[in-house]
PDB file of C-alpha atoms in Angstrom:
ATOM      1  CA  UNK L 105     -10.040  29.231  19.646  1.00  0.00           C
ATOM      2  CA  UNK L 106     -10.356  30.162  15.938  1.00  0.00           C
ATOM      3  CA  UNK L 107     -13.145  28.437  14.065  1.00  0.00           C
ATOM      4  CA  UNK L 108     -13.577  28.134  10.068  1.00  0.00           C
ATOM      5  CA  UNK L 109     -17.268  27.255   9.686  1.00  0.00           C
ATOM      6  CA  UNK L 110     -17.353  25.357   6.018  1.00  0.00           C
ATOM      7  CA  UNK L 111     -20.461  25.377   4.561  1.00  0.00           C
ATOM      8  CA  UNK L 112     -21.148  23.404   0.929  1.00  0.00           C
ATOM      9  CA  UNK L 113     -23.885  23.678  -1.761  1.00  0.00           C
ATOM     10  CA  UNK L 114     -26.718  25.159  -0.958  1.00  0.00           C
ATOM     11  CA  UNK L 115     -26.749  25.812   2.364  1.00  0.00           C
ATOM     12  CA  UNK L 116     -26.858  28.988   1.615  1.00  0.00           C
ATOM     13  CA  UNK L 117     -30.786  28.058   0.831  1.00  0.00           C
ATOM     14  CA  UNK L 118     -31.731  26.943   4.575  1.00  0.00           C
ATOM     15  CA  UNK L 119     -34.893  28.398   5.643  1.00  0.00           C
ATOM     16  CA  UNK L 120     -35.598  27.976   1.785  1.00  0.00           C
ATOM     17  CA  UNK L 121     -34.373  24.522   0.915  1.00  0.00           C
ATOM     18  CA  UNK L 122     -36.541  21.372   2.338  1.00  0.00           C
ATOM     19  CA  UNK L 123     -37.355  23.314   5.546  1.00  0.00           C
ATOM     20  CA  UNK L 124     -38.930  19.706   6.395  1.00  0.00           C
ATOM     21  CA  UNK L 125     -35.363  18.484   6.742  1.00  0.00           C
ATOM     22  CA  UNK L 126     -33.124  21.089   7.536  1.00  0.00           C
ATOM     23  CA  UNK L 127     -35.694  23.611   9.024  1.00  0.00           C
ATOM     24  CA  UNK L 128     -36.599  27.085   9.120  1.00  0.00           C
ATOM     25  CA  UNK L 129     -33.364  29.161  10.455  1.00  0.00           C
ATOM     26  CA  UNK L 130     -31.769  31.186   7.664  1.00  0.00           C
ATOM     27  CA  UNK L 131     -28.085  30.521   6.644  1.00  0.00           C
ATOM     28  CA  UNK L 132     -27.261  34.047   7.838  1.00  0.00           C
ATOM     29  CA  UNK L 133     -29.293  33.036  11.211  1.00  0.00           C
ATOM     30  CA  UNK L 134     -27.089  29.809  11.749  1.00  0.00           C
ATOM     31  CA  UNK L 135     -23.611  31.827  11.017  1.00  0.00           C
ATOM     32  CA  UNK L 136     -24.789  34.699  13.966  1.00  0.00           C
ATOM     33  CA  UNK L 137     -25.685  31.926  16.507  1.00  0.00           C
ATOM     34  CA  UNK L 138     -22.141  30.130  15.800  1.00  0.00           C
ATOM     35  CA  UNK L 139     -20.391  33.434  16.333  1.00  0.00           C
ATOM     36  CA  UNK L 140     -22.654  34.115  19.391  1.00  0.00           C
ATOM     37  CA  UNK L 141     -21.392  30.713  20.904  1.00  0.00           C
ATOM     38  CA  UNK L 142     -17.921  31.260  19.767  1.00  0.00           C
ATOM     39  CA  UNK L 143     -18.261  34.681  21.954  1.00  0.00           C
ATOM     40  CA  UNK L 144     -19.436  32.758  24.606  1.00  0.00           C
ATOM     41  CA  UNK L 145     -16.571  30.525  25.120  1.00  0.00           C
ATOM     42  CA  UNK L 146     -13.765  33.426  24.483  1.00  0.00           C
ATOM     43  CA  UNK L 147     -13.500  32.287  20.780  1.00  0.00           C
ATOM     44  CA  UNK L 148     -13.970  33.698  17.158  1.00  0.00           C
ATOM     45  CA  UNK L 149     -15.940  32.026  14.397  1.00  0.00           C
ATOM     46  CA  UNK L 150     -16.252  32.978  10.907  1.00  0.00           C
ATOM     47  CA  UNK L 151     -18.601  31.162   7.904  1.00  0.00           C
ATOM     48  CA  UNK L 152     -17.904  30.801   4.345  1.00  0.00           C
ATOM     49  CA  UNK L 153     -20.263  28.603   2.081  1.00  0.00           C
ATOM     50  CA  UNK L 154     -19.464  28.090  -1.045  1.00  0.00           C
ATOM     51  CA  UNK L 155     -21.401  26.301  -4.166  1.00  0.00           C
ATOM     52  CA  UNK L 156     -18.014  25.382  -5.708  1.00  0.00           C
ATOM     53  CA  UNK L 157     -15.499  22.571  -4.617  1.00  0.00           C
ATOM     54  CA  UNK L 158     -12.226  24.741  -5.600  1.00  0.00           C
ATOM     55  CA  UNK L 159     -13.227  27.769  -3.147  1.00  0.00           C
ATOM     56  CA  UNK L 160     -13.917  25.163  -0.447  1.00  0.00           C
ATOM     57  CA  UNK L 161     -10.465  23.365  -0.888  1.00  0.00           C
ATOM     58  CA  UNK L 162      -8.832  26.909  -1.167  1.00  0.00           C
ATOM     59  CA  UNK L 163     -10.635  27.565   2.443  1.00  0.00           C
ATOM     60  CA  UNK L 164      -9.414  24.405   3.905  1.00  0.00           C
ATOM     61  CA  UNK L 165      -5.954  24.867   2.623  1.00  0.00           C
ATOM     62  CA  UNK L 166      -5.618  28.824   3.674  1.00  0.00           C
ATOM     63  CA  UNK L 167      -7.239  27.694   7.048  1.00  0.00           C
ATOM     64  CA  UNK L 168      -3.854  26.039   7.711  1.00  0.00           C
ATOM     65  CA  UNK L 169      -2.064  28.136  10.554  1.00  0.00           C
ATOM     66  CA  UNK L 170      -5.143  30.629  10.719  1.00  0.00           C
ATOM     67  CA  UNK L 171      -7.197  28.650  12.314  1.00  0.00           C
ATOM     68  CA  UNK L 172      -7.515  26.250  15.500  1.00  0.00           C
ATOM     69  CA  UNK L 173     -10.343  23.952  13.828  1.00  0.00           C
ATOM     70  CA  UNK L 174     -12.557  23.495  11.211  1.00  0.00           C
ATOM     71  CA  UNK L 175     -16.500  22.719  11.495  1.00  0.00           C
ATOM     72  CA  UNK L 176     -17.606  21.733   7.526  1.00  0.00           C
ATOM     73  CA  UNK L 177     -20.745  20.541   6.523  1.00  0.00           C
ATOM     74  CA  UNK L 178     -19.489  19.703   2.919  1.00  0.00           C
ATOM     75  CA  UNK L 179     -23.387  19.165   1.963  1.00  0.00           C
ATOM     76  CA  UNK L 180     -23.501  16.760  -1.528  1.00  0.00           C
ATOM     77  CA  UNK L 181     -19.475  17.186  -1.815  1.00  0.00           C
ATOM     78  CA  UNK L 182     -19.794  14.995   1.694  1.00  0.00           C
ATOM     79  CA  UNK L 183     -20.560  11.601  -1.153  1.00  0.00           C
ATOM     80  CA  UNK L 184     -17.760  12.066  -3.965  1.00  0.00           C
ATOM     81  CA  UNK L 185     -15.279  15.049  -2.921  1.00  0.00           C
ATOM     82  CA  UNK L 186     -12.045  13.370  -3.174  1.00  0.00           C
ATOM     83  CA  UNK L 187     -10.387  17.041  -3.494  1.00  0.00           C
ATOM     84  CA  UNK L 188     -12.086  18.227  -0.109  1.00  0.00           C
ATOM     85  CA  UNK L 189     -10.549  14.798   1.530  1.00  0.00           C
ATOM     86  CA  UNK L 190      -6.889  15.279  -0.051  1.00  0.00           C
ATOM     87  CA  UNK L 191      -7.247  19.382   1.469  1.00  0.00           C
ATOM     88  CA  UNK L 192      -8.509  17.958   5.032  1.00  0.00           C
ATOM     89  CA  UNK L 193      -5.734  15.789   4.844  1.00  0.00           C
ATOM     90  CA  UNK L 194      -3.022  18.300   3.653  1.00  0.00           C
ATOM     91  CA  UNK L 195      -3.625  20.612   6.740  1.00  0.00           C
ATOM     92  CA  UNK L 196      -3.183  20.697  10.341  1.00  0.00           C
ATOM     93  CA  UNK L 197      -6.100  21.849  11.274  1.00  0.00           C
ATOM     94  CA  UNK L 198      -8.487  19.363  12.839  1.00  0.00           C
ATOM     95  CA  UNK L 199     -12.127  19.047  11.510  1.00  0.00           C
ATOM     96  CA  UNK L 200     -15.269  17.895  12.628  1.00  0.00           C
ATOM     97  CA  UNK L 201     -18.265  16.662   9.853  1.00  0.00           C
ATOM     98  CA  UNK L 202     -21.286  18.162  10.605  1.00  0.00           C
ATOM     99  CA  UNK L 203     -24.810  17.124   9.126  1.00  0.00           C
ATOM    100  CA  UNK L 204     -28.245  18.597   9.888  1.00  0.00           C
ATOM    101  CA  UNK L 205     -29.987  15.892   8.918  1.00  0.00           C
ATOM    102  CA  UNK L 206     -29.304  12.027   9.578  1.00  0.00           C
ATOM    103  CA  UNK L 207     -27.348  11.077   6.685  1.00  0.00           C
ATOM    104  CA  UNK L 208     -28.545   7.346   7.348  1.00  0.00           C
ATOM    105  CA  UNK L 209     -31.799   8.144   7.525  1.00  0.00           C
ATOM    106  CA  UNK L 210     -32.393   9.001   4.043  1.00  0.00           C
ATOM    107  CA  UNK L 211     -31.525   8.134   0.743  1.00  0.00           C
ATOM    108  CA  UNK L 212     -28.736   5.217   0.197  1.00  0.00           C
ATOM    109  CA  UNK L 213     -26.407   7.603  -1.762  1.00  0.00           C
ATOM    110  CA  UNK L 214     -26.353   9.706   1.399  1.00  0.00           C
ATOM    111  CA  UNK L 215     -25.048   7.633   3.633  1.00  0.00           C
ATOM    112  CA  UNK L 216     -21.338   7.405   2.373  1.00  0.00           C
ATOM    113  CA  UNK L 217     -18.961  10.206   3.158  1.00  0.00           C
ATOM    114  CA  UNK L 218     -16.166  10.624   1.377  1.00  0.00           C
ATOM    115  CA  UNK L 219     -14.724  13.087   3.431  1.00  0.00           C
ATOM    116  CA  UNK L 220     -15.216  11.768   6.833  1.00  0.00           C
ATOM    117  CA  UNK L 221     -12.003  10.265   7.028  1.00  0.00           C
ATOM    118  CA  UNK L 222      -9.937  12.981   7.069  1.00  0.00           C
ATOM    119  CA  UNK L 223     -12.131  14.099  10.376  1.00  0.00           C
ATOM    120  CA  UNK L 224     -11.604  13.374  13.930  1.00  0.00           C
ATOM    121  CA  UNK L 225     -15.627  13.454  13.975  1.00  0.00           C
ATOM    122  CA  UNK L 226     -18.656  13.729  12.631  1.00  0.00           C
ATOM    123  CA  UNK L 227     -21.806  14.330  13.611  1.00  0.00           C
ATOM    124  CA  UNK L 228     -25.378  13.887  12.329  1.00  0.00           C
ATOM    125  CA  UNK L 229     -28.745  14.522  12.889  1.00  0.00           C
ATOM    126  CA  UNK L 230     -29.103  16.932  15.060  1.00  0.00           C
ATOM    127  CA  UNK L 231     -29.580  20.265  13.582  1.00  0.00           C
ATOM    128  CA  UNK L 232     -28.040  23.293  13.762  1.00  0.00           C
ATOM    129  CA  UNK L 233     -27.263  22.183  17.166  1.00  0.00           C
ATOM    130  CA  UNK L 234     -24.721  19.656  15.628  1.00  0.00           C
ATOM    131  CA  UNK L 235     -22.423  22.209  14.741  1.00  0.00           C
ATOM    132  CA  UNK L 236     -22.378  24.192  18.480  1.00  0.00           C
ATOM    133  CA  UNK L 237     -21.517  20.300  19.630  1.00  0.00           C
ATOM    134  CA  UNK L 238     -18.600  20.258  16.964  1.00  0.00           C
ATOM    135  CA  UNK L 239     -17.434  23.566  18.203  1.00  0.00           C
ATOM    136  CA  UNK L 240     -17.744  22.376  22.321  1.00  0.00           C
ATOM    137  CA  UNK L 241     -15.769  18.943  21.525  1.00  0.00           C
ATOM    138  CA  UNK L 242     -13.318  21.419  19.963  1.00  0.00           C
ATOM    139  CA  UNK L 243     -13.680  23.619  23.308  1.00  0.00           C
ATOM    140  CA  UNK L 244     -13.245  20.542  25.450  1.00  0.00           C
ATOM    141  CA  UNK L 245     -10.582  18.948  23.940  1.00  0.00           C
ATOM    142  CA  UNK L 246      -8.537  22.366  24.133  1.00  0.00           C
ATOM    143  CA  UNK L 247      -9.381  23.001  27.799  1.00  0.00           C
ATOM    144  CA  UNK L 248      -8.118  19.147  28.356  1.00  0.00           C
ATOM    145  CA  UNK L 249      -5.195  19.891  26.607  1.00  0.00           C
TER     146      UNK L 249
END
């Protein structure tokens, strides 16, 4: 399989940014782990993270016939991105929300997303790990056929 790995605002800060919440590991860290798994399971991965809505809709819509699924943390965008929603839902390829922290866990404007329904998934709370789990249901779904 082909993964995009979507990353929004300021996740290009982790290791910087409230290691509390989303921890020590480097952006650059998380995007050589996701290729190493990708490896792993006969696949490719490749990261962009972007600060700016248009360059993440223009990565969802080129994704369309490049790629075999999307993993997107859409960070903030995640609460008001209509845009990122109408580009999820203008492509074929299937995505899967991914969160590091527990969206419901913290503050009340948090735990809307906007862009979840134009996902088959999404999944919260669990760390870096949560986007290795996005990429296996991916895996496992394929396998299944």
């Amino acid at each position: 399989m082909k993964f995009l790995i979507i990353n929004g605002p300021n996740l290009n800060l982790l290791g910087k940014r409230e290691p509390g919440i989303y921890g020590e590991n480097t952006y650059e860290s998380l995007c050589a782990r996701l290729k190493e798994f990708a490896a792993e399971h006969g696949s490719t991965a490749e990261c962009f993270q972007s600060n700016h809505e248009g360059a993440i809709v223009d990565a969802i819509q080129a994704a369309d016939g490049a790629y075999d699924a999307i993993v997107m943390n859409p960070g903030a965008y995640t609460h008001y991105s209509v845009a990122i929603l109408d580009a999820l839902k203008a492509v074929s390829v299937p995505c899967v929300e991914v969160h590091i922290s527990n969206i419901h866990q913290r503050e009340e404007f948090r735990h809307k997303s906007v862009t979840a329904p134009a996902c088959v998934g999404q999944i919260c709370g669990l760390g870096l790990y949560g986007y290795e789990a996005a990429m296996g249901y991916f895996l496992a779904r394929e396998k299944r056929g």
